[in-house]
PDB file of C-alpha atoms in Angstrom:
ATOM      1  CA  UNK A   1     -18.164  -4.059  20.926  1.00 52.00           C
ATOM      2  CA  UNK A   2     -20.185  -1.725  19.428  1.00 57.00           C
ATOM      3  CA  UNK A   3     -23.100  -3.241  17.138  1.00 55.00           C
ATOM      4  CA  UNK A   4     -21.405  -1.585  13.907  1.00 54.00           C
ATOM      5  CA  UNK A   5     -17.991  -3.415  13.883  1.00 52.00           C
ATOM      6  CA  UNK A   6     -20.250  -6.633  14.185  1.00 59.00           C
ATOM      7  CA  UNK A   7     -21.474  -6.277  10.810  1.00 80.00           C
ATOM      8  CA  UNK A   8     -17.993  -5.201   8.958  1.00 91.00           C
ATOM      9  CA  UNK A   9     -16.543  -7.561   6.413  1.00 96.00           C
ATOM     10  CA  UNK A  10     -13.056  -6.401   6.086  1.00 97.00           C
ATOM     11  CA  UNK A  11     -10.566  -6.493   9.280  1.00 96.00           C
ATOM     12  CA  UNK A  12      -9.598  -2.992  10.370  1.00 96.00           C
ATOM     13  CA  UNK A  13      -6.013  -4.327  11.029  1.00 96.00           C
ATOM     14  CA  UNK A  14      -5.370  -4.502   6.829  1.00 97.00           C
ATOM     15  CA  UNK A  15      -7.708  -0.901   6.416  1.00 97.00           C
ATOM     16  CA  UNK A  16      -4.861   0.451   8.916  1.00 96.00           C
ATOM     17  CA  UNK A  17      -2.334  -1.181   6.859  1.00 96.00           C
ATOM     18  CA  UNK A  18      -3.787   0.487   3.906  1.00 96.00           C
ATOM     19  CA  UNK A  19      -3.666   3.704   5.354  1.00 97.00           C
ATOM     20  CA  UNK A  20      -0.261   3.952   6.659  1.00 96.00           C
ATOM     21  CA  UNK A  21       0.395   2.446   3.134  1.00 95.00           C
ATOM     22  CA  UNK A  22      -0.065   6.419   2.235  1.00 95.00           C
ATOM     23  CA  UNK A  23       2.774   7.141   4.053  1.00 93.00           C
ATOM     24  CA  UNK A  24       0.499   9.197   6.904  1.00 94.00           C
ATOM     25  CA  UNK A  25       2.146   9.582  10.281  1.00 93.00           C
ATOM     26  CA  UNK A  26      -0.695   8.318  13.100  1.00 96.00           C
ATOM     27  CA  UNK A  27      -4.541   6.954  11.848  1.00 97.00           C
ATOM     28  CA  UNK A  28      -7.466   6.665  14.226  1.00 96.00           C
ATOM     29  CA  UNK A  29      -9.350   3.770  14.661  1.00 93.00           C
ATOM     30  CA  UNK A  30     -12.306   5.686  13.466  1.00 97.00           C
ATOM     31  CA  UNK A  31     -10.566   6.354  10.199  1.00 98.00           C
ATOM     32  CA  UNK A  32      -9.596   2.964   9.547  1.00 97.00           C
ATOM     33  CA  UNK A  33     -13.506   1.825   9.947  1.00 97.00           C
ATOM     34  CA  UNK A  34     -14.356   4.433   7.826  1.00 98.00           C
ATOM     35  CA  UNK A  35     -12.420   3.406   4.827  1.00 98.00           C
ATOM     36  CA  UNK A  36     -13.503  -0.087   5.565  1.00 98.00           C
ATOM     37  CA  UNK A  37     -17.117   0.784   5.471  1.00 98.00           C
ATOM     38  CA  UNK A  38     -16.675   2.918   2.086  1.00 98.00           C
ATOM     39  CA  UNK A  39     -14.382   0.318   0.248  1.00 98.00           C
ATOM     40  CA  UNK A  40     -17.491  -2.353   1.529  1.00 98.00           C
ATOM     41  CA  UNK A  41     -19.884   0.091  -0.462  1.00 97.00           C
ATOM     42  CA  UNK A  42     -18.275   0.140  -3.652  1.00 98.00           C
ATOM     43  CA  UNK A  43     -17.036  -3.578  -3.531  1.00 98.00           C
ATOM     44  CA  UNK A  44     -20.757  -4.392  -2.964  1.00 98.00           C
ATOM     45  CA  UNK A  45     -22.137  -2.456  -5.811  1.00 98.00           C
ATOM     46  CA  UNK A  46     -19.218  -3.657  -8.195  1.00 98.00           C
ATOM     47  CA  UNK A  47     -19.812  -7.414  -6.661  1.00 98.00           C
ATOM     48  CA  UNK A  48     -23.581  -6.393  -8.157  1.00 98.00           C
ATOM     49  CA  UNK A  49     -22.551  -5.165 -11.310  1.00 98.00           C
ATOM     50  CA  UNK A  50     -20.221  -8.741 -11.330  1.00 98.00           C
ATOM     51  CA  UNK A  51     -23.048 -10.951 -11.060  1.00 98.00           C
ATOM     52  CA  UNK A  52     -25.470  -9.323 -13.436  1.00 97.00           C
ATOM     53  CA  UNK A  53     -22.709  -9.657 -15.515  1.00 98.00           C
ATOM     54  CA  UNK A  54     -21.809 -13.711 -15.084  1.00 97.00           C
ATOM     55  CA  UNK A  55     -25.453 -14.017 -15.378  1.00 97.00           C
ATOM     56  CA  UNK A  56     -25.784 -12.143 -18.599  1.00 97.00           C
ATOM     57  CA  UNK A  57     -23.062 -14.613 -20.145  1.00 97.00           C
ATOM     58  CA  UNK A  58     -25.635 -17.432 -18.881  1.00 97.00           C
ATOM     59  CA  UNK A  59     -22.245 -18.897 -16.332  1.00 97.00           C
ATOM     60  CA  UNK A  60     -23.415 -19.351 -12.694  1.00 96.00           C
ATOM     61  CA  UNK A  61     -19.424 -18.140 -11.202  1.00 97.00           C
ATOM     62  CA  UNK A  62     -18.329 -14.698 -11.169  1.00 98.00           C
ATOM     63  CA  UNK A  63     -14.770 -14.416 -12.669  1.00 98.00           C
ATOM     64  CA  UNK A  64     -12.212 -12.038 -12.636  1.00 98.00           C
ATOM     65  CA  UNK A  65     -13.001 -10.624 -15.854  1.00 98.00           C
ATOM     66  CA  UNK A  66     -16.612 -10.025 -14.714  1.00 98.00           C
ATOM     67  CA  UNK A  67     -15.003  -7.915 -11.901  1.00 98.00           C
ATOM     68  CA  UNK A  68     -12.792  -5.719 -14.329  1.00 98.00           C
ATOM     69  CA  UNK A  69     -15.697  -5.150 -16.546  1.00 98.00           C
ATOM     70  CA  UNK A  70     -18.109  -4.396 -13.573  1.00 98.00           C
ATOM     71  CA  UNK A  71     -15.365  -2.002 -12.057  1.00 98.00           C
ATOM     72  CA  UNK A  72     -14.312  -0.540 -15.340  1.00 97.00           C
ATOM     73  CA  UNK A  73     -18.205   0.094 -16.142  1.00 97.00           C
ATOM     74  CA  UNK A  74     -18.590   1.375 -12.640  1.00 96.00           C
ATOM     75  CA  UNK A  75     -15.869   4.369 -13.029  1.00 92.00           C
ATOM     76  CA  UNK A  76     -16.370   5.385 -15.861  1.00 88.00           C
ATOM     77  CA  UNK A  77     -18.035   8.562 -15.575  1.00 70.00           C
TER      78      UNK A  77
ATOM     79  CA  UNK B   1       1.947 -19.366  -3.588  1.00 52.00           C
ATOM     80  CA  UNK B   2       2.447 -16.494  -6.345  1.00 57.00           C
ATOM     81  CA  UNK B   3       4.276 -13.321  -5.912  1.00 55.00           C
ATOM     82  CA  UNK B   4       1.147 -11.214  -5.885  1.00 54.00           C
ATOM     83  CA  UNK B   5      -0.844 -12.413  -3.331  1.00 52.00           C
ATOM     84  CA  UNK B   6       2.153 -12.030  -0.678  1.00 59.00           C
ATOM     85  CA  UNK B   7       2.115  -8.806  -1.736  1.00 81.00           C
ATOM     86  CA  UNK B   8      -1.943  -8.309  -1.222  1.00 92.00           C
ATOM     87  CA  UNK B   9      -3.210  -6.256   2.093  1.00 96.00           C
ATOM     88  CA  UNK B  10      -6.349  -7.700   2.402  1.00 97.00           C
ATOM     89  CA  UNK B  11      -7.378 -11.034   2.845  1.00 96.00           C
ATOM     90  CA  UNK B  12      -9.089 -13.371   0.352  1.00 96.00           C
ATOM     91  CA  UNK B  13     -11.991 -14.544   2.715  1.00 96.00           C
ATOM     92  CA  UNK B  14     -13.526 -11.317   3.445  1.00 97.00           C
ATOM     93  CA  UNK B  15     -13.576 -10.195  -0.100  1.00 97.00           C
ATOM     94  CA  UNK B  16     -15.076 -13.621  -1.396  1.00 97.00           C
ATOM     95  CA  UNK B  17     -18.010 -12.941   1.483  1.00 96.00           C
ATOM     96  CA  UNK B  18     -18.339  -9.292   0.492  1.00 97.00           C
ATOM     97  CA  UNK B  19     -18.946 -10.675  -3.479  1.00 97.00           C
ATOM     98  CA  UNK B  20     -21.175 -13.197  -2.081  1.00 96.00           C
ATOM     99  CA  UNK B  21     -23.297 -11.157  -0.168  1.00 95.00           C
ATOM    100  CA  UNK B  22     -24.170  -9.494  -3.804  1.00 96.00           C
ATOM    101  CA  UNK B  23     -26.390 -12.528  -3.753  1.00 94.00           C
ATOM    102  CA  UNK B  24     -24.127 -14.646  -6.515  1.00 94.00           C
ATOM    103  CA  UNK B  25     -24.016 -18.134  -7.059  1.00 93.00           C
ATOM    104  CA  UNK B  26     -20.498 -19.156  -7.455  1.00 96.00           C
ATOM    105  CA  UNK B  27     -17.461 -17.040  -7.108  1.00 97.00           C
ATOM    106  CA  UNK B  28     -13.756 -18.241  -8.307  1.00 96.00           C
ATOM    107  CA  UNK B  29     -10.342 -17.305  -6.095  1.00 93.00           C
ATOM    108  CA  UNK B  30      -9.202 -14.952  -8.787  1.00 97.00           C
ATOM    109  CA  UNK B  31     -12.303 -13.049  -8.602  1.00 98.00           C
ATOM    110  CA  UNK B  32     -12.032 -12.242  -5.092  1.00 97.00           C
ATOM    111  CA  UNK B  33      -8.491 -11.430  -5.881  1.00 97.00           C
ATOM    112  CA  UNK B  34      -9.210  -9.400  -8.613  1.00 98.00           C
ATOM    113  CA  UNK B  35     -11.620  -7.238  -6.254  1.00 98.00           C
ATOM    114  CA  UNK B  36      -8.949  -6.920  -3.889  1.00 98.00           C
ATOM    115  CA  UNK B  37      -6.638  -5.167  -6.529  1.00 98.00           C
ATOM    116  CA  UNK B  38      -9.451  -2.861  -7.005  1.00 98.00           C
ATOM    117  CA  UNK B  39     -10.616  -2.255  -3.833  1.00 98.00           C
ATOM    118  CA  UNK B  40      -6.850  -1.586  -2.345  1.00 98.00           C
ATOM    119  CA  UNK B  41      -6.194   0.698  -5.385  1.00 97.00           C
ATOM    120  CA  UNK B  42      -9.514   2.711  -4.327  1.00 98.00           C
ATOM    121  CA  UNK B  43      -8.404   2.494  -0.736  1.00 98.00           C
ATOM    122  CA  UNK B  44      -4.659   4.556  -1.421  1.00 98.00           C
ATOM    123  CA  UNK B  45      -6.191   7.070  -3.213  1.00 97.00           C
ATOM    124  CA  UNK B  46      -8.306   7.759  -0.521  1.00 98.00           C
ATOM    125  CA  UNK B  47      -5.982   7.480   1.904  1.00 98.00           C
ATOM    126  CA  UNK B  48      -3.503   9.661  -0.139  1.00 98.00           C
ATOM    127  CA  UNK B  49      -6.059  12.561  -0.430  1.00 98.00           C
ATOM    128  CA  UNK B  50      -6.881  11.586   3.476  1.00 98.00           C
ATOM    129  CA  UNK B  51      -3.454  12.324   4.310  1.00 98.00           C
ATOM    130  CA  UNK B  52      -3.344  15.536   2.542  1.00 97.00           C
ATOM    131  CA  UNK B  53      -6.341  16.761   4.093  1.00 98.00           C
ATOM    132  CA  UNK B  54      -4.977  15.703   7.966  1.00 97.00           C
ATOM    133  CA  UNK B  55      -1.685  17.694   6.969  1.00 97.00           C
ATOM    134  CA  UNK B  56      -3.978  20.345   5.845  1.00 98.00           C
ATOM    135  CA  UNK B  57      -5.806  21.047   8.787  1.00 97.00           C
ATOM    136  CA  UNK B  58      -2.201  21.053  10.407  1.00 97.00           C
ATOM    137  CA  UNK B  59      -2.595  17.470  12.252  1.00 97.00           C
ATOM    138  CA  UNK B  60      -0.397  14.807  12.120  1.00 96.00           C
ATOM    139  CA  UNK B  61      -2.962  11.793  12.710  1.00 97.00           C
ATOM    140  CA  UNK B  62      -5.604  11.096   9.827  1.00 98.00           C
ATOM    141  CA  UNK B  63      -9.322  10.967  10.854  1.00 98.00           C
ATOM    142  CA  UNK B  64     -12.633   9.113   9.787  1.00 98.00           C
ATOM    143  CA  UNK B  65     -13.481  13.212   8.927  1.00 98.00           C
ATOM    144  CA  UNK B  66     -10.856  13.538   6.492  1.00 98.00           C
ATOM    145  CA  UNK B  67     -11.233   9.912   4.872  1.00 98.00           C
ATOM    146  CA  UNK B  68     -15.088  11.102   4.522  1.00 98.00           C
ATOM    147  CA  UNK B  69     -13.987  14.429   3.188  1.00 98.00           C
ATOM    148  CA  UNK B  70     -11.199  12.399   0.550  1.00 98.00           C
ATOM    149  CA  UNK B  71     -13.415  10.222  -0.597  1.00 98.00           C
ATOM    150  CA  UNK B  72     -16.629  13.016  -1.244  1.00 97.00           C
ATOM    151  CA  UNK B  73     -13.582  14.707  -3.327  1.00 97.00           C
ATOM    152  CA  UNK B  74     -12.546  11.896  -4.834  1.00 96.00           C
ATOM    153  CA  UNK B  75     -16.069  10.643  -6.377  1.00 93.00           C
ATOM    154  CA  UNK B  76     -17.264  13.645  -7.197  1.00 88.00           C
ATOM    155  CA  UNK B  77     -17.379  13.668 -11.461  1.00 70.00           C
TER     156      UNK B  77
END
């Protein structure tokens, strides 16, 4: 297995899923990882964004609302 | 076990290590959830534009190229 895949968090079978989700007609295994390793990326950075924000509000969990905040901060151009 | 998480693609586990790997303390089950939402919405669009791009280029199976190519599009301001 190729050191890479080792370190993924998400399962390619539900990035595959995803995909064909789109109504596409074949995806490569390739593509799937790919998604997985861009949707890690910005889950990371809004995870980030998350904490900073639970910590901010002096709580020691990171809630659901922290994640909408973080992700609405996050896009917002 | 409510409607929406039959409905979810990816799994709760992987998303609760991807927000803990952001280094936080605690995390609750809706905020992993909550991620999840995001991250699948992200993961459409891309795939969407992905699919586009294969049909594009006149193939019918969608490559890591054109998920890289969707999602330069896609985040570009």
């Amino acid at each position: 297995m190729p050191r890479e895949k080792a370190e993924r968090i998400i399962p390619l079978a539900p990035l595959d899923r995803l995909i064909r989700k789109a109504k596409v007609e074949r995806v490569s295994e390739k593509a799937a990882s790919e998604l997985g390793k861009i949707l890690e990326e910005i889950g990371l950075e809004i995870a980030r964004r998350a904490g900073e924000l639970s910590i901010h509000s002096k709580r020691k969990t990171v809630t659901s609302r922290d994640i909408q905040l973080a992700y609405n901060q996050w896009k917002r151009p």
